[in-house]
Each structure stands twice: as C-alpha cells, then as structure tokens.
XYZ file of C-alpha atoms in Angstrom:
480
model
C 0.063 0.001 0.052
C 1.295 3.396 -0.878
C 2.071 5.880 1.810
C -0.340 8.706 2.207
C 2.278 11.432 1.976
C 3.887 11.667 -1.408
C 7.380 10.547 -1.708
C 8.112 11.750 -5.258
C 11.156 13.924 -5.528
C 10.535 17.720 -5.997
C 10.147 18.596 -9.760
C 12.910 20.611 -11.376
C 12.988 24.151 -10.343
C 10.888 23.440 -7.060
C 12.411 23.742 -3.645
C 12.810 20.565 -1.576
C 10.651 20.251 1.373
C 12.001 21.546 4.608
C 11.807 19.731 7.805
C 9.484 20.827 10.424
C 11.484 21.748 13.435
C 8.473 23.782 14.902
C 6.306 20.998 16.166
C 7.428 20.115 19.647
C 5.385 17.231 21.040
C 5.456 14.564 23.615
C 5.875 11.121 21.913
C 2.760 9.055 22.043
C 2.618 5.301 21.554
C 0.449 4.047 18.658
C -1.609 1.658 20.669
C -4.806 1.754 18.605
C -3.610 0.721 15.274
C -4.798 2.263 12.056
C -6.845 4.891 13.735
C -3.945 6.451 15.771
C -1.577 6.288 12.650
C -0.389 9.632 11.315
C -1.600 10.388 7.630
C 1.594 9.036 6.257
C 1.657 5.655 7.874
C 0.500 2.483 6.851
C -2.507 0.791 8.839
C -1.345 -2.340 10.668
C -4.177 -3.436 12.871
C -8.113 -3.413 12.726
C -9.794 -0.430 14.440
C -11.594 -0.640 17.589
C -15.334 -0.345 17.937
C -16.489 3.223 16.965
C -17.748 3.767 20.607
C -14.293 3.212 22.166
C -12.243 6.236 22.833
C -8.608 6.205 21.735
C -5.969 5.243 24.098
C -3.350 7.631 22.469
C -3.098 10.309 19.827
C -0.945 10.687 16.899
C 2.644 10.121 17.021
C 3.601 13.474 15.405
C 7.045 13.684 14.244
C 9.267 16.641 13.177
C 8.514 16.177 9.531
C 4.730 15.701 9.725
C 3.361 16.799 6.297
C 0.057 17.180 4.603
C -1.354 14.828 1.985
C -3.661 15.959 -0.762
C -3.534 19.021 -2.990
C -1.373 20.831 -0.329
C 1.446 18.640 -1.457
C 1.270 20.027 -5.043
C 2.903 23.210 -6.455
C 6.142 22.661 -4.324
C 4.344 21.522 -1.189
C 3.022 23.268 1.971
C 5.216 23.663 5.134
C 4.457 27.014 6.382
C 6.979 28.686 8.567
C 9.293 25.602 8.604
C 12.835 26.774 8.903
C 12.018 29.900 10.826
C 14.714 31.378 12.820
C 14.496 31.325 16.679
C 13.872 35.085 16.508
C 10.748 34.334 14.333
C 9.319 31.732 16.667
C 6.671 33.294 18.913
C 4.413 32.451 21.749
C 1.194 34.563 21.920
C -1.790 34.865 24.214
C -3.471 38.188 23.177
C -4.751 39.570 19.997
C -1.989 42.390 20.109
C 0.591 39.679 20.606
C -0.757 37.658 17.668
C -0.719 40.551 15.291
C 2.835 41.651 16.328
C 3.971 37.957 15.757
C 2.515 37.794 12.260
C 4.172 41.067 11.408
C 7.438 39.488 12.430
C 9.276 42.492 13.152
C 8.532 43.981 9.753
C 9.568 40.783 7.873
C 5.942 39.603 7.298
C 6.661 37.195 4.507
C 9.802 35.544 5.942
C 9.143 32.097 7.663
C 7.581 32.385 11.033
C 6.008 29.892 13.562
C 3.429 31.348 16.127
C 2.292 29.239 19.123
C -1.204 30.316 20.320
C -1.777 29.734 24.204
C -5.194 30.029 25.653
C -8.027 31.963 24.083
C -7.472 35.034 21.760
C -10.596 37.161 21.163
C -10.758 39.355 17.907
C -12.747 41.834 19.724
C -10.004 42.453 22.323
C -8.640 45.970 22.861
C -5.004 46.592 23.568
C -5.957 46.942 27.385
C -7.611 43.406 27.281
C -11.176 44.593 27.490
C -13.653 43.382 24.834
C -15.536 45.496 22.347
C -19.250 44.930 21.580
C -22.020 46.160 19.369
C -22.262 49.711 20.823
C -18.497 50.141 20.525
C -18.487 49.485 16.781
C -21.723 51.551 16.119
C -22.948 53.569 19.100
C -26.720 54.104 18.887
C -27.320 50.994 16.581
C -30.396 49.011 17.511
C -31.230 45.870 15.732
C -34.925 45.982 16.606
C -35.149 49.495 15.210
C -33.301 48.449 12.121
C -35.632 45.537 11.611
C -38.655 47.762 11.974
C -37.595 49.776 8.801
C -38.495 46.967 6.600
C -41.980 47.147 5.030
C -43.798 44.693 2.698
C -41.934 46.226 -0.248
C -38.534 45.877 1.673
C -36.335 48.459 3.253
C -37.538 52.157 3.512
C -35.714 55.062 4.975
C -39.222 56.614 5.386
C -40.663 53.852 7.562
C -39.541 55.695 10.696
C -37.741 58.984 11.229
C -34.623 56.953 12.505
C -34.405 54.546 9.685
C -31.864 56.341 7.540
C -29.727 56.801 10.652
C -29.965 53.137 11.507
C -28.848 52.066 7.962
C -25.836 54.293 8.163
C -25.003 53.017 11.538
C -25.237 49.326 10.456
C -22.865 49.914 7.506
C -20.326 51.905 9.773
C -20.510 49.298 12.492
C -19.926 46.406 9.934
C -16.731 48.166 8.589
C -15.553 48.943 12.035
C -15.945 45.301 13.095
C -14.030 44.139 9.980
C -11.215 46.402 10.815
C -11.006 45.173 14.490
C -11.606 41.376 13.973
C -9.831 40.569 10.691
C -6.453 38.863 11.242
C -4.270 38.936 8.231
C -1.954 35.972 7.906
C 0.979 36.473 5.539
C 2.981 33.954 3.420
C 5.365 31.367 5.105
C 3.460 31.078 8.424
C 2.725 28.351 10.686
C 0.050 28.843 13.458
C -0.028 26.001 16.272
C -2.252 25.780 19.186
C -0.518 24.739 22.376
C -2.604 21.950 24.004
C -6.230 21.234 23.647
C -7.618 24.580 24.758
C -5.924 27.020 22.258
C -8.533 29.048 20.526
C -9.078 32.138 18.404
C -12.521 33.453 18.722
C -14.531 36.479 17.420
C -12.085 36.919 14.574
C -11.551 36.030 10.843
C -8.357 34.494 10.030
C -7.810 35.961 6.565
C -5.399 34.610 3.975
C -5.228 37.217 1.088
C -2.555 36.715 -1.560
C -0.770 34.562 0.791
C 1.355 31.440 -0.134
C 2.331 28.468 2.265
C 0.154 28.733 5.330
C -0.183 25.971 8.005
C -2.760 26.094 10.794
C -2.758 23.200 13.228
C -4.333 22.108 16.536
C -6.505 25.111 17.021
C -10.186 25.912 17.685
C -11.402 28.920 15.782
C -14.908 30.127 16.793
C -16.714 32.049 13.825
C -16.874 35.950 14.656
C -20.470 37.035 15.592
C -21.782 39.670 13.080
C -23.691 42.284 15.039
C -24.637 43.899 11.694
C -26.047 41.315 9.376
C -27.638 42.527 6.198
C -30.619 41.435 4.123
C -30.144 40.199 0.702
C -33.507 39.731 -1.189
C -31.702 38.033 -4.141
C -30.343 35.139 -2.069
C -32.523 32.173 -2.977
C -36.014 32.269 -3.898
C -37.273 34.212 -0.714
C -34.039 36.093 0.326
C -31.922 35.668 3.304
C -30.065 37.469 6.076
C -26.357 37.202 5.420
C -23.511 37.801 7.894
C -20.278 39.053 6.469
C -17.390 37.280 8.273
C -15.973 33.731 7.967
C -13.915 32.002 10.480
C -11.182 31.271 8.097
C -11.186 32.904 4.616
C -8.782 32.511 1.687
C -8.647 34.941 -1.155
C -6.201 34.276 -3.983
C -4.105 32.253 -1.844
C -1.939 29.044 -2.600
C -0.677 26.056 -0.580
C -2.811 25.878 2.566
C -2.948 23.244 5.198
C -5.446 23.035 7.993
C -4.906 20.174 10.341
C -6.513 19.120 13.659
C -8.540 22.324 13.609
C -12.126 22.756 14.970
C -14.274 25.324 13.298
C -17.485 26.099 14.943
C -20.175 28.850 15.729
C -19.378 28.103 19.452
C -21.103 30.275 21.951
C -23.506 31.937 19.404
C -25.299 29.231 17.326
C -27.429 30.719 14.586
C -30.454 28.675 16.200
C -30.509 31.446 18.858
C -30.435 34.331 16.259
C -33.541 36.535 16.104
C -36.068 36.358 13.394
C -36.399 39.072 10.913
C -39.590 40.492 9.352
C -39.189 37.973 6.453
C -39.496 35.062 8.837
C -35.821 34.199 8.232
C -33.196 34.137 10.958
C -30.898 37.127 11.255
C -27.857 35.063 11.172
C -24.691 35.734 13.243
C -22.328 33.937 11.021
C -21.114 33.509 7.509
C -18.847 30.606 6.314
C -16.312 28.523 8.433
C -13.694 27.888 5.750
C -14.268 29.864 2.432
C -11.918 29.756 -0.618
C -12.365 32.408 -3.197
C -10.831 34.146 -6.229
C -8.461 31.388 -7.451
C -7.309 29.973 -4.146
C -5.501 26.760 -4.860
C -3.692 23.723 -3.493
C -5.499 23.168 -0.145
C -5.810 20.327 2.275
C -7.969 20.150 5.336
C -7.354 17.005 7.466
C -8.204 15.545 10.850
C -10.395 18.462 11.632
C -13.959 19.160 12.999
C -16.481 21.346 11.528
C -19.517 21.692 13.994
C -23.046 23.138 14.372
C -23.191 25.426 11.435
C -25.301 26.244 8.339
C -23.309 27.002 5.361
C -19.981 25.701 6.321
C -17.485 25.714 3.402
C -17.770 27.548 -0.008
C -15.209 26.626 -2.562
C -15.713 29.337 -5.344
C -17.927 32.410 -4.734
C -19.818 32.618 -8.122
C -20.786 30.852 -11.213
C -19.480 33.712 -13.378
C -15.927 33.550 -11.906
C -14.222 31.286 -14.481
C -11.618 33.963 -15.290
C -10.142 33.672 -11.760
C -11.331 30.241 -10.747
C -11.236 27.866 -13.690
C -8.238 25.334 -13.228
C -7.935 26.330 -9.648
C -9.821 25.864 -6.329
C -8.211 22.394 -5.969
C -8.705 20.918 -2.452
C -8.637 17.744 -0.442
C -10.785 17.070 2.540
C -9.391 13.994 4.338
C -10.384 12.228 7.660
C -12.503 15.169 8.949
C -15.803 15.195 10.892
C -18.723 17.296 9.800
C -21.106 17.244 12.884
C -24.388 19.292 12.744
C -23.531 21.013 9.556
C -26.713 21.641 7.320
C -24.976 22.736 3.968
C -21.770 23.049 2.115
C -19.461 20.356 3.608
C -18.236 21.557 1.099
C -19.864 23.110 -1.887
C -17.522 23.327 -4.860
C -17.356 25.350 -7.987
C -14.837 24.960 -10.739
C -12.196 23.003 -8.626
C -11.093 19.292 -8.416
C -12.046 18.160 -4.902
C -11.172 15.056 -3.141
C -13.512 14.180 -0.221
C -12.028 11.040 1.418
C -12.681 9.161 4.644
C -14.875 12.005 6.164
C -17.569 11.285 8.817
C -20.736 13.301 8.245
C -23.376 13.296 11.106
C -26.673 15.084 11.166
C -30.113 14.716 12.639
C -33.485 15.803 11.544
C -34.179 16.675 15.181
C -30.822 18.128 16.131
C -31.488 20.776 18.924
C -28.798 23.022 17.635
C -28.514 22.446 13.858
C -31.404 20.382 12.465
C -31.007 19.217 8.991
C -34.609 18.839 7.640
C -35.253 16.509 4.725
C -34.831 18.467 1.538
C -33.544 21.463 3.192
C -29.874 20.803 3.210
C -27.089 18.546 1.921
C -23.551 17.270 2.644
C -21.505 17.645 -0.583
C -22.420 20.312 -3.120
C -21.540 20.021 -6.704
C -21.328 23.452 -8.392
C -20.576 24.591 -11.897
C -17.631 22.908 -13.666
C -16.476 21.172 -10.323
C -15.248 17.698 -10.348
C -15.655 15.816 -7.085
C -14.216 12.476 -6.064
C -16.133 11.224 -2.980
C -14.269 8.182 -1.502
C -15.120 6.009 1.477
C -17.038 8.570 3.423
C -19.649 7.773 6.193
C -22.946 9.633 5.975
C -24.789 9.166 9.123
C -28.019 11.003 8.907
C -31.007 10.017 11.150
C -34.480 11.067 11.924
C -37.872 10.952 10.144
C -37.622 11.191 6.412
C -33.800 10.986 6.538
C -32.254 9.250 3.458
C -29.153 8.979 1.458
C -30.072 11.706 -1.007
C -28.741 14.123 1.590
C -25.200 13.081 0.655
C -25.057 15.001 -2.591
C -26.784 17.971 -4.248
C -26.127 20.563 -6.849
C -26.033 21.317 -10.685
C -23.441 21.896 -13.450
C -20.623 19.704 -12.121
C -19.472 16.146 -12.121
C -19.275 13.766 -9.238
C -18.170 10.189 -8.511
C -18.269 8.086 -5.384
C -16.053 5.174 -4.482
C -17.306 2.841 -1.831
C -19.052 5.321 0.670
C -21.513 4.288 3.322
C -24.932 5.526 4.590
C -25.710 4.551 8.164
C -22.648 2.305 8.097
C -23.983 0.326 5.094
C -22.680 0.503 1.455
C -24.591 3.051 -0.501
C -25.129 3.684 -4.298
C -24.926 7.417 -4.530
C -25.390 7.273 -8.245
C -29.029 6.253 -7.685
C -29.696 9.412 -5.824
C -27.791 11.896 -7.774
C -29.609 14.807 -9.167
C -30.144 14.826 -12.742
C -28.260 18.151 -13.253
C -25.011 16.406 -12.068
C -22.812 14.322 -14.353
C -21.638 10.932 -12.837
C -17.948 10.493 -13.501
C -14.932 12.801 -13.559
C -11.863 13.058 -15.755
C -9.085 13.107 -13.040
C -7.921 10.648 -10.294
C -6.384 11.868 -7.074
C -3.830 9.113 -7.371
C -2.443 10.696 -10.444
C -1.632 13.861 -8.313
C -0.624 12.556 -4.965
C -0.155 9.320 -2.989
C -2.623 8.487 -0.323
C -4.237 5.562 1.556
C -7.805 5.150 2.904
C -9.531 3.645 5.887
C -11.448 0.679 4.327
C -14.156 0.203 6.921
C -17.155 2.460 8.080
C -16.189 1.776 11.773
C -12.643 3.038 11.169
C -13.939 6.208 9.392
C -16.548 6.803 12.111
C -14.169 6.224 14.989
C -11.535 8.516 13.382
C -13.983 11.237 12.938
C -15.313 10.999 16.436
C -12.108 10.600 18.417
C -9.106 11.591 16.357
C -10.169 15.067 14.989
C -9.816 18.515 16.267
C -7.078 19.944 18.521
C -5.948 16.822 20.053
C -2.142 17.017 19.448
C 0.113 17.412 22.450
C 1.807 20.425 21.045
C 4.073 22.647 23.371
C 5.946 25.699 22.592
C 9.736 25.416 22.637
C 11.855 26.948 25.138
C 12.955 30.617 24.173
C 9.817 31.206 22.108
C 9.509 34.956 21.803
C 6.640 36.679 23.394
C 6.257 39.759 21.091
C 6.513 43.229 22.783
C 3.493 45.255 22.324
C 2.634 48.836 23.321
C-alpha cells in the first residue's frame, strides 16, 4: 500500500521540502492501530469499535506533512525553517498581530504558538468590544422595523436612515478590528487542547504557504447582518465574516482544527420581518478568487449552516477555472446543514470523512430536502471516497449526501448509516456521474477501508488533540 504522503522527488525548479523543526510534542505510543496512525503511516491493525475512545493520539514527528492537494505546487510547510527570533508564543490579539508582522519581515518564515483564548474583539488593554463600541446608537430591533412589505424604507420611521448608516459603519469597524491577516510562510500552532481564536476572521489574502494546526476557531459574531433579497427564492439574512477565509492564496494546510459557531449558534438568532433568522455567521472555511492547493485534514466542523464555499460565483471562471483544488481527508462534519463543502470549478477529493446530522438536532437540525452534505457546483469535479454519511430522523435518506447542478461527481465505496450506498442512484439529474481526473495521479494517499474506522476516526481523532508545546525560548512579542 502506498504511503499517504507523497514520496516523489521535487520537480525541477521546485524547492525541496524543509523539515518541520517547529512542532514540539510529547511522543505518544500508537496503541490503537490504524486509527492512531499519522496520515503518512500504513495501517497495521483493525480499528476498535466506534464507541471506544482512543488510548493515544498521533505520534507526530518533526517532519509531519500534509497529504492531498497541499503537496502540489512545491508543497506546503508554512513557517518551517523559521529562525529562533521568528518563533513566537502569543496569548493576546495584540501579540498575535505583532508575531504575524514578524518585526516587519511579514513574508519571511515564522511560527506562532497560540496559548489560551485570543478574542478578536479584544482591545489593547484586554477589554472586549461589543456592538455599541462599533456602532454607538445602533439598535437591531429599530433596524428591523424599517422593513416594509416592499422591503427596506428610509421613510418607514424617522430613525431608519440613521440606523442604515450605523449598520454599515458598524460592519466596517467590526471588520477592521476582527480581521487577522496571515501572510505567506506562516505556521500557527495551538498549544494543548484549549488554544482558541474566537470572534475573529483568520484571513489569507494573496498568501502562499500557510499551515494552521491544533487550534479551535470560533466564527466571529456579526452584529450587523444585512438582508439580501436576491439570495435564494425568498431572500436571506447574510452575515459578512468567515472563521477562516482565503482569497487568491495558495498552498494551505489546516490540520486538527475545530471550526464552530461556538457560543453563538444561529439557532439562537432573532427572526427578521421576512421570517428568516438574522444569522450571526457566514462561512467557516471559504476559498475564493483562485485559491488553490489546499488540504483540510483531521479537523472538526460543527453546528453550522453554510460551512465551506469553494468558489464564490458561477461567473468567476476567469479567476477560478483550473484552480480551487482541495482535499478534505479524515474530517468530521457534525451538525452541519449545507456546504460540507460546496465546490465550483475545482477538483475536490473528499475522502474518509464522517458526516453526522439529525432531523431533530437541537442546535443545527437538517430537515429532509432543506440541506445536503456535498455540493456539486458549476464545472466542479468531485471524487467522494469511502465517506460515512450518518443522517438520522424521520424522512432522512441517502439523497442528503450530494446536491447541486452543473458539475461532475463520482463516489467510491461510501456508506450511509454504516452500510454500502449507491450514490449514483440518488444523484440529481443536473450532475454528471464521472470525472476526468484521479487523485492518485496527483498525490499518493491511503484510505481507511471500513465504516467503523472512518466513524471512529471522525469521532475521536479530529480537532485539536495534538500534544503541542511551545519550545523554550519562544519569543513573546513586545506590544505597546
């Protein structure tokens, strides 16, 4: 069996992969066979029952590397090779921003260890900003009262024009405060199981070679959600900010990350005049405008509506055609109602992921016909391979696995409720069965071959479980 991490030599003109001196971990014995093996290892033993917790975590070595599309284009190793002076330990927003600036050398290799919880709403003095700090006088209920049967009207009340302006000002101020720009050649590592960035957007814009591992990212709460009458047949309330967003960036690896709505699930959002919830959140991991060579592995995506959008529009062939290539391997999608992921234009490999949803989920219910797991968009080519789709409740059936139009899809050996499923039989007519690419022609990988192994991995070996510690001498940035 081929190893999961490619062993091909770098092509002429490409730089050889650097080793990863920045991942300092306690060694863990591999006592649960295939489930505990790192992505590049070969399975040796049968997995335990899906209900059994793991006895150990990954044996993470210094040259841990991604699989999938992130191995292409020269590979992805983030800040590997960073000097000691560019190895940081941060615990506040101000320290994180300073570390990413890297003393003015933003694009040189850097490694940033995150300790504890960093809040994007945090001021320099440690206090947190809220709605009234971003837009004094803004009142959501007043804003909502300005909608008439014909839509928004400045004339509905004497305060409507002022509320409209305050909403826009507040949205822009929130963006400036909470967007954390990550430059090229960066690794961000969470220390232990409780490292978290919350209330912020991790933004990759024109970045190359970024690694984010062992971290929880709670999506920012948008206080200033706007109404879009053209979204869907009946319109929708759209939040502005993602948890992680990539715009025109290349070679990205997310591993052992949890992406979640966290403290503010959209199930608690107020209901607008349209009868639709005024959602707090946009996407959890969106890739746009020609982003390419991305892998997400061993991660959790939890309790969210529209989780991951790959390509932001059907008319963006000029920027997206031939790009937006992404691998999702051994992740858990738990309580997600749509877009796990939804893909336009790109070649996507969705392999060994565990999808769980319930018609009666108290936080994020997935009603029959109202959502889906894998979305096949215009000119996309998706290979689904040995995934487990675990959807339960009245009316739940295998058609939830795939939805869309204008793209191509094929499935190899997946399961619905732990039994083999023929996804071709439930494929919408607007989707072509069969693709013209094979992941094995691009990178080497291996698969877990039983539904019990995939489910157990998704339940027990995803999210920030790696025993990462910061090295001695890591720099705590000086901030004013």
